[in-house]
């Protein structure tokens, strides 16, 4: 950042950039706060919260973040007085933002060696929050987020709300990706912290898209569209992610449309099939279950990974048909596996969120003569966080059937103990990112032993995902986690391949320990 461009900087932002890079530690801090019953502000954040998070993050040695905005605490935007504002948040409206960018204050013109970027941040769940808690809560939430942005960005550039849960920040950064990365990740880190409004704690997932505002560019609408496209793209890669617009993304949008068209045909052409990956008791190598993973081989284009087509299926509604196909196939395949070996199936939030889901499940189990306890449904943590009364009821109905419930990708969201305690689940699957960090970051091991302890108190089992090395196995066992899944024990494979040894077309009575133990 150049001296000529003395951007107003805030302490909070400096703190939060550190937190943003100390993700695991921040997660722990959130739990710690929950355990201590600390309320995170009534409608805003409290200083104690920031300092506890910061303290833990610093303890975890996460002090390597770049403090992008650091310095004074000036939070009043000089634009507010001049341009049109958004009535709910007091930030610039979309029109105000366009004016502000086209006629920037002197200190907001990019300095030598700097570029100007538009960052579009969005949390997808404003509509659900409005529907579940009422618009007053939605508005209060928007104001908290607006406040956070004001505190973080200060006077570094214009801030606006362009629509719904979509906020826009314009920043000048050095002409390298490092500074931009630090700024955007810090923004995402702070925005993702939970907000308590009244009795409820709200955690939402943010994604960001970034597009450069080229010199003399007046068509801000176009830049916003580019940033939005980048954000949609990031969204497909997962929660809390961001990406910078590049022209190929327009092609990517076309690719997603292609997937949508082809996916309709894929079901009819029988191009979908399942792979199974073992879950293993690491002490003995015994297979204690499988996860069914969906695969698509397009007749002309070959393998298309689920990370590419599932989000498209979710957004176009095809996930219902595809999900039904998966569950049906799993039930069929269960007849080939020993009765003691359950199979888990991934189920998208949209699938669960239909009133007749548990009824459909019940019929399916009856039709295939499958004991409910042999089927496990994996739902992601994000579903819990939205925890509408309806979702809770559906999950309870699934449990009543006797079907097992697993919380997938655990640790990537911000669900808290009270949310977890409300739902009777059987398995917590610790996300691969924590297993990856084992050995390099002490916090990852601490996180896993905390989860193991917590799961034990809730009578649940912990499964570590993405286990690839012997070292990870040892560290996981040291943290008290014995059930593991990952390439180290077995890659996802066709059931026919897995059952090769037993194959006489009948049910396998028992399975041998995985090869890693042979
Ligand atoms: P997931 O549920 O978290 O599944 C685990 C993913 O990690 C799988 O990727 C698996 O192949 C991969 N994996 C397993 N062990 C290792 C390892 O040791 N190292 C690494 N690097 N990766 C490992 P996959 O099969 O590509 O699936 C990606 C995601 O797609 C799944 O993530 C799940 O969210 C979704 N998905 C897969 N099948 C279905 C399905 O039938 N329905 C729905 N709704 N989603 C599905
Ligand atoms: Ca899964
Ligand atoms: Ca997972």
Coordinates of C-alpha atoms and ligand atoms in Angstrom, one line a residue:
X1 CA 0.0 0.0 0.0
X2 CA 1.5 3.4 -0.9
X3 CA 2.0 6.3 1.4
X4 CA 0.2 8.6 -1.0
X5 CA -2.8 6.6 -0.5
X6 CA -3.2 6.8 3.2
X7 CA -6.1 4.6 3.5
X8 CA -8.0 4.7 6.8
X9 CA -7.3 1.5 8.6
X10 CA -9.0 -0.1 11.5
X11 CA -7.7 -2.1 14.4
X12 CA -10.5 -4.6 14.1
X13 CA -9.5 -5.4 10.6
X14 CA -5.9 -6.0 11.6
X15 CA -7.1 -8.3 14.2
X16 CA -9.5 -10.1 11.9
X17 CA -7.0 -10.6 9.2
X18 CA -5.0 -12.6 11.7
X19 CA -8.2 -14.5 12.6
X20 CA -8.9 -15.1 8.9
X21 CA -5.6 -17.0 8.6
X22 CA -6.1 -18.8 11.9
X23 CA -9.3 -20.5 10.8
X24 CA -9.0 -23.5 13.0
X25 CA -8.3 -21.5 16.1
X26 CA -11.1 -19.2 15.4
X27 CA -13.4 -22.2 15.2
X28 CA -12.2 -23.3 18.6
X29 CA -12.8 -19.9 20.0
X30 CA -16.4 -20.0 18.8
X31 CA -17.0 -23.2 20.6
X32 CA -15.2 -21.9 23.6
X33 CA -17.5 -18.9 23.6
X34 CA -20.5 -21.0 23.2
X35 CA -19.4 -23.2 26.1
X36 CA -18.9 -20.2 28.2
X37 CA -22.3 -18.9 27.2
X38 CA -20.9 -15.6 26.0
X39 CA -23.4 -13.7 24.0
X40 CA -21.9 -12.1 20.9
X41 CA -23.4 -8.7 21.3
X42 CA -27.1 -8.1 21.2
X43 CA -27.3 -6.9 17.7
X44 CA -23.6 -6.2 17.2
X45 CA -20.3 -7.7 17.9
X46 CA -18.7 -7.3 21.3
X47 CA -15.1 -6.3 22.0
X48 CA -14.6 -9.4 24.3
X49 CA -15.6 -11.6 21.4
X50 CA -13.0 -10.1 19.1
X51 CA -10.3 -10.3 21.7
X52 CA -11.0 -13.9 22.7
X53 CA -10.9 -15.0 19.1
X54 CA -7.8 -12.9 18.5
X55 CA -6.1 -14.3 21.6
X56 CA -6.8 -17.9 20.6
X57 CA -5.8 -17.3 17.0
X58 CA -2.5 -15.7 18.1
X59 CA -1.9 -18.6 20.5
X60 CA -2.2 -20.9 17.6
X61 CA 0.6 -19.0 15.9
X62 CA -1.5 -17.6 13.3
X63 CA 0.2 -14.2 13.3
X64 CA 1.4 -14.4 9.8
X65 CA -1.5 -12.7 8.2
X66 CA -1.1 -9.5 6.3
X67 CA -2.7 -6.6 8.1
X68 CA -4.2 -5.0 5.0
X69 CA -6.2 -2.2 6.6
X70 CA -4.5 -1.2 9.9
X71 CA -4.4 2.1 11.6
X72 CA -7.1 4.6 12.7
X73 CA -10.6 3.7 13.6
X74 CA -12.3 6.1 11.4
X75 CA -15.5 4.5 10.4
X76 CA -17.6 7.2 8.8
X77 CA -17.7 7.0 5.1
X78 CA -17.2 10.4 3.4
X79 CA -19.5 9.2 0.7
X80 CA -22.6 8.8 2.8
X81 CA -23.4 12.5 2.7
X82 CA -23.1 12.9 -1.0
X83 CA -24.7 9.9 -2.7
X84 CA -27.8 7.9 -2.5
X85 CA -27.9 5.5 0.4
X86 CA -29.6 2.2 1.2
X87 CA -32.3 2.8 3.8
X88 CA -31.8 -0.4 5.7
X89 CA -28.1 -0.2 6.3
X90 CA -27.2 3.4 5.6
X91 CA -24.5 2.2 3.2
X92 CA -24.5 3.4 -0.4
X93 CA -27.3 2.0 -2.6
X94 CA -26.4 0.5 -5.9
X95 CA -27.0 3.8 -7.7
X96 CA -25.0 5.6 -5.0
X97 CA -22.2 3.2 -5.5
X98 CA -22.1 3.7 -9.2
X99 CA -21.8 7.5 -8.7
X100 CA -19.2 7.1 -6.0
X101 CA -17.0 4.9 -8.2
X102 CA -17.4 7.1 -11.2
X103 CA -16.5 10.2 -9.2
X104 CA -14.1 9.0 -6.6
X105 CA -12.8 11.1 -3.8
X106 CA -9.2 12.1 -4.3
X107 CA -7.8 9.7 -1.8
X108 CA -9.7 6.8 -3.4
X109 CA -8.0 7.1 -6.8
X110 CA -5.5 4.3 -7.1
X111 CA -2.0 5.3 -6.4
X112 CA 1.0 4.4 -8.6
X113 CA 1.4 0.7 -8.9
X114 CA -2.1 0.1 -7.6
X115 CA -5.2 -1.4 -9.1
X116 CA -8.8 -0.9 -8.2
X117 CA -11.0 -3.9 -7.5
X118 CA -14.7 -4.3 -6.8
X119 CA -15.4 -7.0 -4.2
X120 CA -18.9 -8.4 -4.2
X121 CA -19.9 -10.3 -1.0
X122 CA -23.0 -12.3 -0.6
X123 CA -24.6 -14.6 1.9
X124 CA -27.2 -16.8 0.2
X125 CA -29.7 -17.2 3.0
X126 CA -31.3 -13.8 3.5
X127 CA -34.6 -15.1 2.0
X128 CA -34.7 -18.1 4.4
X129 CA -33.9 -15.9 7.4
X130 CA -36.6 -13.4 6.4
X131 CA -39.1 -16.3 6.1
X132 CA -38.1 -18.1 9.3
X133 CA -37.4 -15.2 11.6
X134 CA -39.2 -12.3 10.0
X135 CA -37.9 -9.3 8.0
X136 CA -37.0 -7.4 11.2
X137 CA -34.4 -10.0 12.0
X138 CA -33.2 -10.0 8.4
X139 CA -32.8 -6.2 8.5
X140 CA -31.1 -6.3 11.8
X141 CA -28.7 -8.9 10.4
X142 CA -28.0 -6.7 7.4
X143 CA -27.2 -3.8 9.7
X144 CA -24.8 -5.8 11.7
X145 CA -23.0 -6.9 8.5
X146 CA -23.0 -3.3 7.3
X147 CA -21.5 -2.2 10.6
X148 CA -18.8 -4.8 10.3
X149 CA -17.9 -3.6 6.8
X150 CA -17.8 0.0 8.0
X151 CA -15.5 -1.0 10.9
X152 CA -13.3 -3.1 8.7
X153 CA -13.0 -0.9 5.6
X154 CA -13.3 2.4 7.3
X155 CA -12.7 5.0 4.7
X156 CA -10.6 2.8 2.4
X157 CA -13.2 3.0 -0.3
X158 CA -16.9 3.1 -1.0
X159 CA -19.1 0.4 0.6
X160 CA -22.6 -0.3 -0.6
X161 CA -25.4 -2.8 -0.5
X162 CA -26.4 -3.6 -4.1
X163 CA -29.3 -5.9 -3.4
X164 CA -30.6 -8.5 -0.9
X165 CA -27.7 -9.9 1.0
X166 CA -25.2 -8.6 -1.5
X167 CA -22.6 -6.0 -0.3
X168 CA -20.0 -4.3 -2.5
X169 CA -16.6 -2.9 -1.4
X170 CA -14.2 -1.1 -3.7
X171 CA -10.5 -1.2 -2.7
X172 CA -7.2 -0.2 -4.2
X173 CA -4.4 -2.7 -3.7
X174 CA -0.9 -3.2 -4.9
X175 CA -0.6 -4.8 -8.3
X176 CA -0.1 -8.2 -6.9
X177 CA -2.5 -10.9 -5.8
X178 CA -1.1 -11.1 -2.3
X179 CA -2.6 -7.9 -0.9
X180 CA -5.9 -8.6 -2.6
X181 CA -6.0 -12.1 -1.2
X182 CA -5.3 -10.8 2.3
X183 CA -8.0 -8.2 2.0
X184 CA -10.7 -10.5 0.7
X185 CA -10.0 -13.4 3.0
X186 CA -10.1 -11.0 6.0
X187 CA -13.4 -9.6 4.8
X188 CA -14.8 -13.1 4.5
X189 CA -13.4 -14.2 7.8
X190 CA -15.0 -11.3 9.7
X191 CA -18.4 -11.5 7.9
X192 CA -18.7 -15.2 8.7
X193 CA -18.5 -14.7 12.5
X194 CA -21.9 -15.6 14.0
X195 CA -24.3 -12.8 15.0
X196 CA -26.7 -13.1 17.9
X197 CA -30.0 -11.4 17.5
X198 CA -32.3 -11.8 20.5
X199 CA -32.2 -15.5 21.5
X200 CA -30.9 -16.8 18.2
X201 CA -27.4 -17.1 16.9
X202 CA -27.1 -16.7 13.2
X203 CA -24.3 -18.0 11.1
X204 CA -24.3 -17.4 7.4
X205 CA -22.0 -18.4 4.6
X206 CA -20.4 -15.8 2.5
X207 CA -18.8 -16.0 -0.9
X208 CA -17.0 -13.3 -2.7
X209 CA -16.3 -12.4 -6.3
X210 CA -13.8 -9.8 -7.3
X211 CA -13.5 -7.9 -10.6
X212 CA -11.0 -5.3 -11.6
X213 CA -12.2 -1.8 -12.3
X214 CA -10.1 -0.7 -15.3
X215 CA -8.9 2.8 -15.7
X216 CA -11.6 5.1 -16.9
X217 CA -14.2 2.3 -16.8
X218 CA -17.6 3.9 -16.4
X219 CA -19.8 0.9 -16.9
X220 CA -19.8 -0.2 -13.3
X221 CA -22.8 -2.4 -14.0
X222 CA -20.6 -4.6 -16.1
X223 CA -17.9 -4.8 -13.4
X224 CA -20.6 -5.8 -10.9
X225 CA -21.9 -8.5 -13.3
X226 CA -18.3 -9.8 -13.7
X227 CA -17.8 -9.9 -9.9
X228 CA -21.1 -11.7 -9.5
X229 CA -20.2 -14.3 -12.0
X230 CA -16.9 -14.8 -10.1
X231 CA -18.8 -15.1 -6.9
X232 CA -21.2 -17.7 -8.4
X233 CA -18.2 -19.6 -9.5
X234 CA -16.6 -19.5 -6.1
X235 CA -19.9 -20.6 -4.6
X236 CA -19.8 -23.8 -6.7
X237 CA -16.4 -24.6 -5.1
X238 CA -17.8 -24.4 -1.6
X239 CA -18.7 -22.0 1.2
X240 CA -16.5 -19.2 2.3
X241 CA -14.7 -19.2 -1.0
X242 CA -13.9 -16.4 -3.4
X243 CA -12.5 -15.9 -6.9
X244 CA -11.4 -13.2 -9.3
X245 CA -13.2 -12.7 -12.5
X246 CA -11.4 -13.8 -15.7
X247 CA -13.0 -13.9 -19.1
X248 CA -13.1 -17.7 -19.3
X249 CA -15.7 -17.6 -16.5
X250 CA -18.3 -16.5 -19.0
X251 CA -17.4 -19.8 -20.7
X252 CA -17.8 -21.5 -17.4
X253 CA -21.3 -20.2 -17.1
X254 CA -21.9 -21.8 -20.5
X255 CA -20.3 -25.0 -19.2
X256 CA -22.8 -25.0 -16.3
X257 CA -25.7 -24.6 -18.7
X258 CA -24.2 -27.5 -20.8
X259 CA -24.1 -29.7 -17.6
X260 CA -27.7 -28.9 -16.9
X261 CA -28.9 -30.0 -20.3
X262 CA -26.7 -33.1 -20.3
X263 CA -27.6 -34.1 -16.8
X264 CA -31.2 -34.4 -17.8
X265 CA -30.1 -37.0 -20.3
X266 CA -27.6 -38.7 -18.0
X267 CA -30.3 -40.3 -15.9
X268 CA -32.0 -41.7 -19.0
X269 CA -28.8 -42.9 -20.6
X270 CA -27.7 -44.6 -17.4
X271 CA -24.5 -42.6 -17.2
X272 CA -24.7 -42.3 -13.4
X273 CA -23.3 -44.9 -11.1
X274 CA -22.0 -45.2 -7.5
X275 CA -18.6 -45.7 -6.0
X276 CA -18.1 -46.9 -2.5
X277 CA -15.3 -45.8 -0.1
X278 CA -14.7 -47.8 3.1
X279 CA -14.8 -46.4 6.6
X280 CA -12.3 -48.2 8.6
X281 CA -11.5 -48.9 12.3
X282 CA -7.8 -47.8 12.3
X283 CA -6.8 -50.1 15.1
X284 CA -7.8 -53.3 13.2
X285 CA -8.4 -52.3 9.6
X286 CA -11.9 -53.6 9.9
X287 CA -14.4 -52.1 7.5
X288 CA -17.2 -50.6 9.6
X289 CA -19.2 -49.0 6.7
X290 CA -19.1 -47.4 3.3
X291 CA -19.9 -44.0 1.8
X292 CA -21.6 -44.0 -1.5
X293 CA -20.2 -41.4 -3.9
X294 CA -22.0 -40.5 -7.1
X295 CA -20.1 -40.7 -10.4
X296 CA -21.0 -39.5 -13.9
X297 CA -19.3 -40.7 -17.0
X298 CA -20.7 -38.7 -19.9
X299 CA -20.8 -40.8 -23.1
X300 CA -18.7 -38.3 -25.1
X301 CA -16.9 -36.1 -22.5
X302 CA -15.9 -38.8 -20.0
X303 CA -15.8 -38.3 -16.2
X304 CA -17.4 -35.2 -14.8
X305 CA -16.7 -34.8 -11.1
X306 CA -19.5 -34.4 -8.6
X307 CA -18.1 -31.1 -7.4
X308 CA -19.0 -29.8 -10.9
X309 CA -22.4 -31.3 -11.5
X310 CA -23.9 -31.6 -8.0
X311 CA -24.1 -27.8 -7.5
X312 CA -25.7 -27.5 -11.0
X313 CA -28.2 -30.2 -10.1
X314 CA -28.9 -28.4 -6.9
X315 CA -29.5 -25.1 -8.5
X316 CA -31.7 -26.5 -11.3
X317 CA -33.8 -28.8 -9.1
X318 CA -32.6 -32.0 -10.8
X319 CA -31.0 -33.0 -7.5
X320 CA -34.4 -34.5 -6.4
X321 CA -34.4 -37.0 -9.2
X322 CA -30.7 -37.7 -8.9
X323 CA -31.0 -38.0 -5.1
X324 CA -33.8 -40.5 -5.4
X325 CA -31.8 -42.5 -7.9
X326 CA -28.8 -42.6 -5.4
X327 CA -30.9 -43.7 -2.5
X328 CA -32.6 -46.4 -4.5
X329 CA -29.3 -47.7 -5.8
X330 CA -27.8 -47.7 -2.3
X331 CA -30.7 -49.7 -1.0
X332 CA -30.3 -52.2 -3.8
X333 CA -26.5 -52.5 -3.2
X334 CA -27.1 -53.1 0.5
X335 CA -28.4 -56.5 -0.3
X336 CA -24.9 -57.5 -1.4
X337 CA -23.1 -56.3 1.7
X338 CA -22.9 -58.0 5.1
X339 CA -25.8 -56.9 7.3
X340 CA -23.3 -55.5 9.9
X341 CA -21.9 -53.0 7.3
X342 CA -24.0 -49.8 6.9
X343 CA -23.8 -47.5 3.9
X344 CA -24.0 -43.7 4.0
X345 CA -25.5 -41.6 1.3
X346 CA -24.9 -37.9 0.7
X347 CA -28.1 -35.9 0.6
X348 CA -28.4 -32.3 -0.5
X349 CA -30.2 -29.8 1.7
X350 CA -32.8 -29.2 -1.0
X351 CA -33.6 -32.9 -1.0
X352 CA -34.1 -33.1 2.7
X353 CA -36.1 -29.9 2.7
X354 CA -39.2 -31.5 1.2
X355 CA -42.0 -32.5 3.5
X356 CA -42.3 -36.0 2.3
X357 CA -38.6 -36.9 2.5
X358 CA -38.9 -39.2 5.5
X359 CA -42.0 -40.8 4.1
X360 CA -40.2 -41.5 0.8
X361 CA -37.3 -43.0 2.8
X362 CA -39.7 -45.2 4.7
X363 CA -41.3 -46.6 1.5
X364 CA -37.9 -47.1 -0.1
X365 CA -36.6 -49.1 2.9
X366 CA -39.8 -51.2 2.9
X367 CA -39.6 -51.9 -0.8
X368 CA -36.0 -53.1 -0.6
X369 CA -36.5 -54.8 2.7
X370 CA -33.6 -52.9 4.3
X371 CA -33.3 -52.5 8.0
X372 CA -33.3 -48.7 8.6
X373 CA -30.1 -48.9 10.7
X374 CA -28.1 -50.0 7.7
X375 CA -28.6 -46.7 6.0
X376 CA -27.0 -43.5 7.0
X377 CA -27.8 -40.1 5.6
X378 CA -25.0 -37.5 5.4
X379 CA -26.1 -33.9 5.7
X380 CA -23.7 -31.0 5.7
X381 CA -23.2 -28.7 8.6
X382 CA -24.8 -25.8 6.8
X383 CA -28.2 -27.5 6.9
X384 CA -28.0 -27.5 10.7
X385 CA -27.1 -23.9 10.9
X386 CA -30.1 -22.8 9.0
X387 CA -32.0 -25.1 11.4
X388 CA -35.5 -24.0 10.6
X389 CA -38.1 -25.7 12.7
X390 CA -39.2 -27.6 9.6
X391 CA -35.7 -29.0 8.9
X392 CA -35.4 -30.1 12.5
X393 CA -38.7 -31.9 12.3
X394 CA -37.6 -33.7 9.1
X395 CA -34.3 -34.7 10.7
X396 CA -36.2 -36.0 13.7
X397 CA -38.5 -38.0 11.5
X398 CA -35.5 -39.6 9.8
X399 CA -34.1 -40.6 13.1
X400 CA -37.5 -41.9 14.2
X401 CA -37.4 -44.3 11.2
X402 CA -34.2 -45.7 12.7
X403 CA -32.1 -44.3 9.8
X404 CA -28.7 -43.0 11.0
X405 CA -27.7 -39.4 10.6
X406 CA -24.1 -38.1 9.9
X407 CA -23.0 -34.5 10.0
X408 CA -20.6 -34.2 7.0
X409 CA -17.8 -31.7 6.5
X410 CA -17.9 -30.9 10.2
X411 CA -15.7 -27.9 11.1
X412 CA -16.3 -26.0 7.9
X413 CA -19.3 -24.2 9.3
X414 CA -20.0 -22.5 12.6
X415 CA -22.6 -24.8 14.1
X416 CA -22.4 -24.7 17.9
X417 CA -23.0 -27.1 20.7
X418 CA -26.6 -26.2 21.3
X419 CA -27.4 -26.8 17.6
X420 CA -25.7 -30.1 17.7
X421 CA -27.3 -31.2 20.9
X422 CA -30.7 -30.5 19.4
X423 CA -30.2 -33.0 16.7
X424 CA -29.8 -36.7 17.4
X425 CA -27.0 -37.7 15.1
X426 CA -24.9 -40.8 15.0
X427 CA -21.7 -39.6 13.3
X428 CA -19.6 -36.5 13.0
X429 CA -17.4 -36.5 10.0
X430 CA -14.5 -34.2 10.6
X431 CA -13.7 -32.3 7.3
X432 CA -10.6 -33.2 5.4
X433 CA -9.1 -29.8 5.8
X434 CA -8.5 -30.5 9.5
X435 CA -6.9 -33.8 8.8
X436 CA -4.7 -32.1 6.2
X437 CA -3.5 -29.6 8.8
X438 CA -2.6 -32.2 11.3
X439 CA 1.1 -32.1 12.1
X440 CA 1.6 -28.6 10.7
X441 CA -0.8 -26.8 13.0
X442 CA -1.3 -27.7 16.6
X443 CA -4.8 -26.3 16.5
X444 CA -6.0 -29.0 14.1
X445 CA -5.1 -31.8 16.6
X446 CA -6.7 -29.8 19.4
X447 CA -9.8 -29.3 17.3
X448 CA -10.1 -33.0 16.6
X449 CA -9.7 -34.0 20.3
X450 CA -12.3 -31.4 21.2
X451 CA -14.7 -32.8 18.7
X452 CA -14.0 -36.4 19.9
X453 CA -14.8 -35.4 23.5
X454 CA -17.9 -33.5 22.4
X455 CA -19.1 -36.4 20.2
X456 CA -18.6 -38.8 23.1
X457 CA -20.7 -36.7 25.4
X458 CA -23.4 -36.7 22.7
X459 CA -23.1 -40.4 22.2
X460 CA -21.9 -40.0 18.6
X461 CA -19.0 -41.4 16.6
X462 CA -16.3 -39.4 15.0
X463 CA -15.0 -40.2 11.5
X464 CA -12.0 -38.4 10.1
X465 CA -12.2 -37.8 6.4
X466 CA -9.5 -37.6 3.8
X467 CA -6.9 -39.6 5.6
X468 CA -4.0 -40.1 3.3
X469 CA -0.9 -40.9 5.3
X470 CA 0.3 -43.1 8.1
X471 CA 1.4 -40.0 10.0
X472 CA -2.2 -38.7 9.9
X473 CA -3.5 -42.1 11.2
X474 CA -1.1 -41.9 14.2
X475 CA -2.0 -38.3 15.0
X476 CA -5.7 -39.0 14.7
X477 CA -5.5 -41.9 17.0
X478 CA -3.5 -39.7 19.5
X479 CA -6.5 -37.3 19.3
X480 CA -8.9 -40.1 20.2
X481 CA -10.3 -40.7 16.7
X482 CA -10.3 -44.3 15.5
X483 CA -12.7 -44.4 12.6
X484 CA -11.2 -43.1 9.4
X485 CA -11.9 -42.8 5.7
X486 CA -9.5 -41.8 3.0
X487 CA -7.1 -42.9 0.3
X488 CA -4.8 -44.4 2.8
X489 CA -7.4 -47.1 3.5
X490 CA -9.1 -47.2 0.2
X491 CA -10.2 -45.1 -2.7
X492 CA -13.8 -45.0 -3.8
X493 CA -14.4 -48.0 -6.1
X494 CA -17.2 -49.9 -7.7
X495 CA -19.0 -52.3 -5.4
X496 CA -18.2 -55.1 -7.8
X497 CA -14.5 -54.4 -7.4
X498 CA -14.7 -54.2 -3.7
X499 CA -16.6 -57.5 -3.5
X500 CA -14.4 -59.2 -6.1
X501 CA -13.1 -61.7 -3.6
X502 CA -16.6 -62.7 -2.5
X503 CA -18.3 -62.4 -5.8
X504 CA -20.8 -65.1 -6.4
X505 CA -23.6 -62.6 -6.8
X506 CA -24.8 -63.3 -3.3
X507 CA -24.5 -61.3 -0.1
X508 CA -20.9 -61.2 1.3
X509 CA -21.0 -62.6 4.8
X510 CA -18.0 -60.6 6.1
X511 CA -15.4 -58.4 4.7
X512 CA -11.6 -58.7 5.1
X513 CA -9.6 -55.9 6.7
X514 CA -8.5 -53.3 4.2
X515 CA -5.3 -53.8 2.3
X516 CA -3.3 -51.3 4.5
X517 CA -3.6 -54.0 7.2
X518 CA -3.1 -57.1 5.1
Ligands
LIG1 P1 -17.9 -35.5 0.5 O1 -19.2 -36.0 0.9 O2 -17.1 -34.8 1.5 O3 -17.1 -36.8 0.0 C1 -15.7 -37.0 0.2 C2 -14.9 -36.6 -1.0 O4 -13.5 -36.8 -0.7 C3 -15.1 -37.5 -2.2 O5 -15.0 -36.8 -3.3 C4 -14.0 -38.5 -2.0 O6 -13.7 -39.1 -3.3 C5 -12.9 -37.6 -1.6 N1 -11.9 -38.3 -0.8 C6 -12.0 -39.4 -0.1 N2 -10.8 -39.8 0.5 C7 -9.9 -38.8 0.1 C8 -8.5 -38.6 0.4 O7 -7.9 -39.3 1.1 N3 -8.0 -37.5 -0.2 C9 -8.7 -36.7 -1.0 N4 -8.0 -35.6 -1.5 N5 -10.0 -36.8 -1.2 C10 -10.6 -37.9 -0.7 P2 -16.0 -36.9 -4.5 O8 -16.4 -38.3 -4.7 O9 -15.4 -36.1 -5.7 O10 -17.2 -36.1 -4.0 C11 -17.2 -34.7 -3.8 C12 -18.5 -34.3 -3.1 O11 -19.6 -34.4 -4.0 C13 -18.8 -35.0 -1.9 O12 -18.0 -34.6 -0.8 C14 -20.3 -34.7 -1.7 O13 -20.4 -33.5 -1.1 C15 -20.7 -34.6 -3.2 N6 -21.4 -35.9 -3.5 C16 -20.9 -37.0 -3.9 N7 -21.9 -38.0 -4.1 C17 -23.0 -37.3 -3.8 C18 -24.4 -37.7 -3.9 O14 -24.8 -38.9 -4.2 N8 -25.3 -36.8 -3.5 C19 -25.0 -35.5 -3.2 N9 -25.9 -34.7 -2.8 N10 -23.7 -35.1 -3.1 C20 -22.7 -36.0 -3.5
LIG2 CA1 -20.0 -37.1 2.5
LIG3 CA1 -17.2 -34.8 3.7

